[in-house]
Amino acid sequence: MKPLIASLIFLVAALAQWAGPLWRIYTYEQTLAHGMLIKLKCSAPDPYDPLRGRYLAIQPEQQQIEVPENLRLQEGVSFYAGFDTGDDGLTTLSGVSFTPPEKGESIRLRTRNYVHGSYIWIDWPFERFYLNEKLAPEADLWLAENIRSAQGVIAEVRVLKGKAVLADLSLAGKSFREILKERVK
Amino acid sequence: MSSHHRWLLSQVPEWEREGLIDATSAAALRGRYTDQNTADGSRIGFAQIAMGSLGALLIGNGLIAVIGYNWDEFTRPTRLLFAFLPLLTSQIFSWWVLRRGDGASAWLRETAGLLQSLTTVGCLAIVSQIYNLGGNWPDLLLGWMLLILPLAWVLRAKSVAMLYLIGTAIWPFGQFNAGVAWHASPLIYPLLLAGLLPMWPGWPPKTAPSTWMRWMITPCATVGFCCAASFATYFTSESGYVHVNAEVAAWLCALVVACITLFPLNANGISEALGRKPQVILGALLLLGFGLAATFEDFSDEFDSLIGAFRLPWAWGLLMITAVFSALAVIQKRWAVLAIAMIAMLPLFGGVPGEWQHWLVTLYLAALGIAFIVLEFTGHRGSPRLGATLISLLTIARMADSDFPLLTKGIIFIAVGIAFLVFNLLIIRHGRRSSPVTP
């Protein structure tokens, strides 16, 4: 390969290696800054990722959603769902469609392997909340104490144009990180 | 370089001096045996690549571990800086190596390529850590593979190419879902594999892949193509569920392996040692395994259901490629390879009455085994040990599904074992008689 062509290909590749993550950062920053806040009640065990360290596996309680009879969804298909917010401020999903609704925000989801009857299983776009290794053991204890409480652990998610970013976890309106830092002290 | 080739190259100047060969023949010999062992046009030793790769792997893994720590006390922009600084540093290093051109040694190119590949995935990983993104690994893997592919081309980094081959062979498994759009499904695997072609520029390529690169490409391509072919068999059942047609998928995989086994070679390629043709070794093993399985009635009964395969463009495409490659094999008189590849066609016996199908497959394999032995003893290039192994396995398989008493089966197994050992001794003696002593 000629040196000039090799250099050009390298420069394009190097730019792409920056552009890929930078574009993701931009879209997630936009979602965090301008997205609608929804609150999901969830359960959360505590595993480990070799590449990205300790995290809490976030599992919203709602794992299924009803689909209209005329909508046939196969496994792995993307779809959009709207929101219903209850008196307690918690959000549940409702209204499934292949295209985003004309009014209001929606979230883009995928169907999981198992589809049954008029309900489908949801593959949520977030499932991890990363932690510092020092905080992780305390997070284990905190979760064990609170996961089955009446209030439950709440996932605060920002949603913009179908994209969802997990912003924080909270208990009784207090940030998860703040609670942990106080406990570690 | 093998000891035989080293010895041969060391003798060339002496032969030239003694007038045994002229200057043209000497140059041709040097070219041939040097090219075979430095097939990509550069003298890259495996040890050099291994050392460079190991160093880059250690540094890269260390960086990923540091990144994975999750520096809670820093702000988001500071943590993002941790992701981009190693990437920038590795890019500057790679640029410096690239500017040195041919002056850059192989291990430097390997180190730069692998290091940049690892810092790229490190950067993607920390961004997803900071924004608590989910673990959709196929998307991350595909993005990573596409971002590092140009490094394999421009740095001629074989470790990056190896990483790409493995990554693109694993990726289709993550996308093996009925609802995945075709452009994000395993069906695009052929395009991903073709992405490596610029590593060997020109048509026909001026250089051939080195032996160990061939040993990487063959299994990865086999896995990737089989995954794509199996994906093409998804169908909706009467109950509305979407399934893979397992029988058709198995046959399409056999056709994929047949195409890989029959992959056309030029005259030099045909004359190469079998060890430099992994597609033939791996293909033969897989197809013989498929053939042996088809000698069992339960397996060959499924041949009847293969009629559904002819609705699939993939089946027609693979049959056409097999036909073209087979015609080339006939022209080049690659009879043994052709006979093995034809095992993939045995399911076409589906039209034969049920109880005869597995016997026809057994007869074909037995004839193949005998032919491999006879060829060797009639002055042709045979493979007597493979032939004997095939016949032994067929005997064992037929014993396994027979109603003979255990005592009879035991005696037959012992007889087959003794016959196999005696045959092996005969082959060793035959080999000593027919080949002169070589240095």
PDB file of N, CA and C in Angstrom, chain B residues 342-380:
ATOM      1  N   MET B 342     -17.695 -34.228  -1.688  1.00  0.00           N
ATOM      2  CA  MET B 342     -18.980 -34.757  -2.159  1.00  0.00           C
ATOM      3  C   MET B 342     -19.801 -35.397  -1.036  1.00  0.00           C
ATOM      4  N   ILE B 343     -19.163 -35.583   0.126  1.00  0.00           N
ATOM      5  CA  ILE B 343     -19.923 -36.101   1.280  1.00  0.00           C
ATOM      6  C   ILE B 343     -21.084 -35.160   1.593  1.00  0.00           C
ATOM      7  N   ALA B 344     -20.861 -33.851   1.348  1.00  0.00           N
ATOM      8  CA  ALA B 344     -21.923 -32.874   1.619  1.00  0.00           C
ATOM      9  C   ALA B 344     -23.125 -33.082   0.703  1.00  0.00           C
ATOM     10  N   MET B 345     -22.920 -33.790  -0.405  1.00  0.00           N
ATOM     11  CA  MET B 345     -24.024 -34.037  -1.347  1.00  0.00           C
ATOM     12  C   MET B 345     -24.820 -35.288  -0.984  1.00  0.00           C
ATOM     13  N   LEU B 346     -24.328 -36.063  -0.014  1.00  0.00           N
ATOM     14  CA  LEU B 346     -25.010 -37.313   0.328  1.00  0.00           C
ATOM     15  C   LEU B 346     -26.464 -37.105   0.754  1.00  0.00           C
ATOM     16  N   PRO B 347     -26.810 -36.002   1.429  1.00  0.00           N
ATOM     17  CA  PRO B 347     -28.228 -35.810   1.779  1.00  0.00           C
ATOM     18  C   PRO B 347     -29.144 -35.770   0.567  1.00  0.00           C
ATOM     19  N   LEU B 348     -28.589 -35.585  -0.624  1.00  0.00           N
ATOM     20  CA  LEU B 348     -29.440 -35.596  -1.814  1.00  0.00           C
ATOM     21  C   LEU B 348     -29.976 -37.005  -2.087  1.00  0.00           C
ATOM     22  N   PHE B 349     -29.483 -38.010  -1.305  1.00  0.00           N
ATOM     23  CA  PHE B 349     -30.050 -39.357  -1.382  1.00  0.00           C
ATOM     24  C   PHE B 349     -31.447 -39.389  -0.764  1.00  0.00           C
ATOM     25  N   GLY B 350     -31.964 -38.221  -0.401  1.00  0.00           N
ATOM     26  CA  GLY B 350     -33.277 -38.134   0.242  1.00  0.00           C
ATOM     27  C   GLY B 350     -34.371 -38.818  -0.563  1.00  0.00           C
ATOM     28  N   GLY B 351     -34.171 -38.966  -1.870  1.00  0.00           N
ATOM     29  CA  GLY B 351     -35.194 -39.598  -2.703  1.00  0.00           C
ATOM     30  C   GLY B 351     -35.182 -41.118  -2.596  1.00  0.00           C
ATOM     31  N   VAL B 352     -34.104 -41.666  -2.006  1.00  0.00           N
ATOM     32  CA  VAL B 352     -33.961 -43.122  -1.900  1.00  0.00           C
ATOM     33  C   VAL B 352     -34.857 -43.617  -0.761  1.00  0.00           C
ATOM     34  N   PRO B 353     -35.480 -44.824  -0.891  1.00  0.00           N
ATOM     35  CA  PRO B 353     -36.301 -45.332   0.215  1.00  0.00           C
ATOM     36  C   PRO B 353     -35.568 -45.311   1.542  1.00  0.00           C
ATOM     37  N   GLY B 354     -36.292 -44.920   2.609  1.00  0.00           N
ATOM     38  CA  GLY B 354     -35.723 -44.654   3.929  1.00  0.00           C
ATOM     39  C   GLY B 354     -34.624 -45.581   4.419  1.00  0.00           C
ATOM     40  N   GLU B 355     -34.873 -46.928   4.419  1.00  0.00           N
ATOM     41  CA  GLU B 355     -33.904 -47.849   5.053  1.00  0.00           C
ATOM     42  C   GLU B 355     -32.598 -47.965   4.277  1.00  0.00           C
ATOM     43  N   TRP B 356     -32.582 -47.527   3.006  1.00  0.00           N
ATOM     44  CA  TRP B 356     -31.369 -47.653   2.190  1.00  0.00           C
ATOM     45  C   TRP B 356     -30.441 -46.441   2.321  1.00  0.00           C
ATOM     46  N   GLN B 357     -30.973 -45.326   2.798  1.00  0.00           N
ATOM     47  CA  GLN B 357     -30.167 -44.101   2.793  1.00  0.00           C
ATOM     48  C   GLN B 357     -28.874 -44.263   3.573  1.00  0.00           C
ATOM     49  N   HIS B 358     -28.964 -44.754   4.820  1.00  0.00           N
ATOM     50  CA  HIS B 358     -27.736 -44.822   5.626  1.00  0.00           C
ATOM     51  C   HIS B 358     -26.784 -45.880   5.093  1.00  0.00           C
ATOM     52  N   TRP B 359     -27.331 -46.910   4.395  1.00  0.00           N
ATOM     53  CA  TRP B 359     -26.422 -47.902   3.802  1.00  0.00           C
ATOM     54  C   TRP B 359     -25.681 -47.319   2.599  1.00  0.00           C
ATOM     55  N   LEU B 360     -26.366 -46.484   1.842  1.00  0.00           N
ATOM     56  CA  LEU B 360     -25.690 -45.850   0.693  1.00  0.00           C
ATOM     57  C   LEU B 360     -24.550 -44.938   1.183  1.00  0.00           C
ATOM     58  N   VAL B 361     -24.800 -44.214   2.264  1.00  0.00           N
ATOM     59  CA  VAL B 361     -23.754 -43.340   2.824  1.00  0.00           C
ATOM     60  C   VAL B 361     -22.592 -44.212   3.329  1.00  0.00           C
ATOM     61  N   THR B 362     -22.938 -45.324   4.002  1.00  0.00           N
ATOM     62  CA  THR B 362     -21.890 -46.227   4.497  1.00  0.00           C
ATOM     63  C   THR B 362     -21.044 -46.753   3.336  1.00  0.00           C
ATOM     64  N   LEU B 363     -21.715 -47.160   2.261  1.00  0.00           N
ATOM     65  CA  LEU B 363     -20.976 -47.681   1.097  1.00  0.00           C
ATOM     66  C   LEU B 363     -20.062 -46.610   0.493  1.00  0.00           C
ATOM     67  N   TYR B 364     -20.571 -45.384   0.414  1.00  0.00           N
ATOM     68  CA  TYR B 364     -19.762 -44.298  -0.160  1.00  0.00           C
ATOM     69  C   TYR B 364     -18.502 -44.080   0.673  1.00  0.00           C
ATOM     70  N   LEU B 365     -18.690 -44.018   1.994  1.00  0.00           N
ATOM     71  CA  LEU B 365     -17.525 -43.770   2.861  1.00  0.00           C
ATOM     72  C   LEU B 365     -16.551 -44.950   2.822  1.00  0.00           C
ATOM     73  N   ALA B 366     -17.092 -46.167   2.757  1.00  0.00           N
ATOM     74  CA  ALA B 366     -16.208 -47.339   2.689  1.00  0.00           C
ATOM     75  C   ALA B 366     -15.397 -47.295   1.392  1.00  0.00           C
ATOM     76  N   ALA B 367     -16.075 -46.950   0.285  1.00  0.00           N
ATOM     77  CA  ALA B 367     -15.371 -46.855  -1.006  1.00  0.00           C
ATOM     78  C   ALA B 367     -14.288 -45.782  -0.939  1.00  0.00           C
ATOM     79  N   LEU B 368     -14.600 -44.699  -0.248  1.00  0.00           N
ATOM     80  CA  LEU B 368     -13.633 -43.599  -0.089  1.00  0.00           C
ATOM     81  C   LEU B 368     -12.401 -44.088   0.689  1.00  0.00           C
ATOM     82  N   GLY B 369     -12.656 -44.809   1.768  1.00  0.00           N
ATOM     83  CA  GLY B 369     -11.559 -45.332   2.593  1.00  0.00           C
ATOM     84  C   GLY B 369     -10.682 -46.274   1.793  1.00  0.00           C
ATOM     85  N   ILE B 370     -11.314 -47.186   1.043  1.00  0.00           N
ATOM     86  CA  ILE B 370     -10.541 -48.153   0.240  1.00  0.00           C
ATOM     87  C   ILE B 370      -9.736 -47.415  -0.827  1.00  0.00           C
ATOM     88  N   ALA B 371     -10.377 -46.404  -1.469  1.00  0.00           N
ATOM     89  CA  ALA B 371      -9.684 -45.642  -2.528  1.00  0.00           C
ATOM     90  C   ALA B 371      -8.439 -44.944  -1.980  1.00  0.00           C
ATOM     91  N   PHE B 372      -8.533 -44.377  -0.765  1.00  0.00           N
ATOM     92  CA  PHE B 372      -7.375 -43.695  -0.166  1.00  0.00           C
ATOM     93  C   PHE B 372      -6.211 -44.673   0.017  1.00  0.00           C
ATOM     94  N   ILE B 373      -6.525 -45.917   0.347  1.00  0.00           N
ATOM     95  CA  ILE B 373      -5.465 -46.912   0.562  1.00  0.00           C
ATOM     96  C   ILE B 373      -4.906 -47.378  -0.777  1.00  0.00           C
ATOM     97  N   VAL B 374      -5.800 -47.707  -1.711  1.00  0.00           N
ATOM     98  CA  VAL B 374      -5.365 -48.259  -3.007  1.00  0.00           C
ATOM     99  C   VAL B 374      -4.497 -47.249  -3.758  1.00  0.00           C
ATOM    100  N   LEU B 375      -4.896 -45.964  -3.704  1.00  0.00           N
ATOM    101  CA  LEU B 375      -4.122 -44.929  -4.409  1.00  0.00           C
ATOM    102  C   LEU B 375      -2.665 -44.951  -3.973  1.00  0.00           C
ATOM    103  N   GLU B 376      -2.449 -45.092  -2.659  1.00  0.00           N
ATOM    104  CA  GLU B 376      -1.085 -45.073  -2.127  1.00  0.00           C
ATOM    105  C   GLU B 376      -0.253 -46.228  -2.680  1.00  0.00           C
ATOM    106  N   PHE B 377      -0.892 -47.407  -2.818  1.00  0.00           N
ATOM    107  CA  PHE B 377      -0.142 -48.593  -3.247  1.00  0.00           C
ATOM    108  C   PHE B 377      -0.079 -48.732  -4.764  1.00  0.00           C
ATOM    109  N   THR B 378      -0.693 -47.791  -5.490  1.00  0.00           N
ATOM    110  CA  THR B 378      -0.619 -47.851  -6.963  1.00  0.00           C
ATOM    111  C   THR B 378       0.176 -46.667  -7.513  1.00  0.00           C
ATOM    112  N   GLY B 379       1.009 -46.101  -6.643  1.00  0.00           N
ATOM    113  CA  GLY B 379       1.917 -45.048  -7.097  1.00  0.00           C
ATOM    114  C   GLY B 379       1.312 -43.662  -7.148  1.00  0.00           C
ATOM    115  N   HIS B 380       0.077 -43.482  -6.669  1.00  0.00           N
ATOM    116  CA  HIS B 380      -0.545 -42.158  -6.629  1.00  0.00           C
ATOM    117  C   HIS B 380      -0.439 -41.574  -5.228  1.00  0.00           C
TER     118      HIS B 380
END
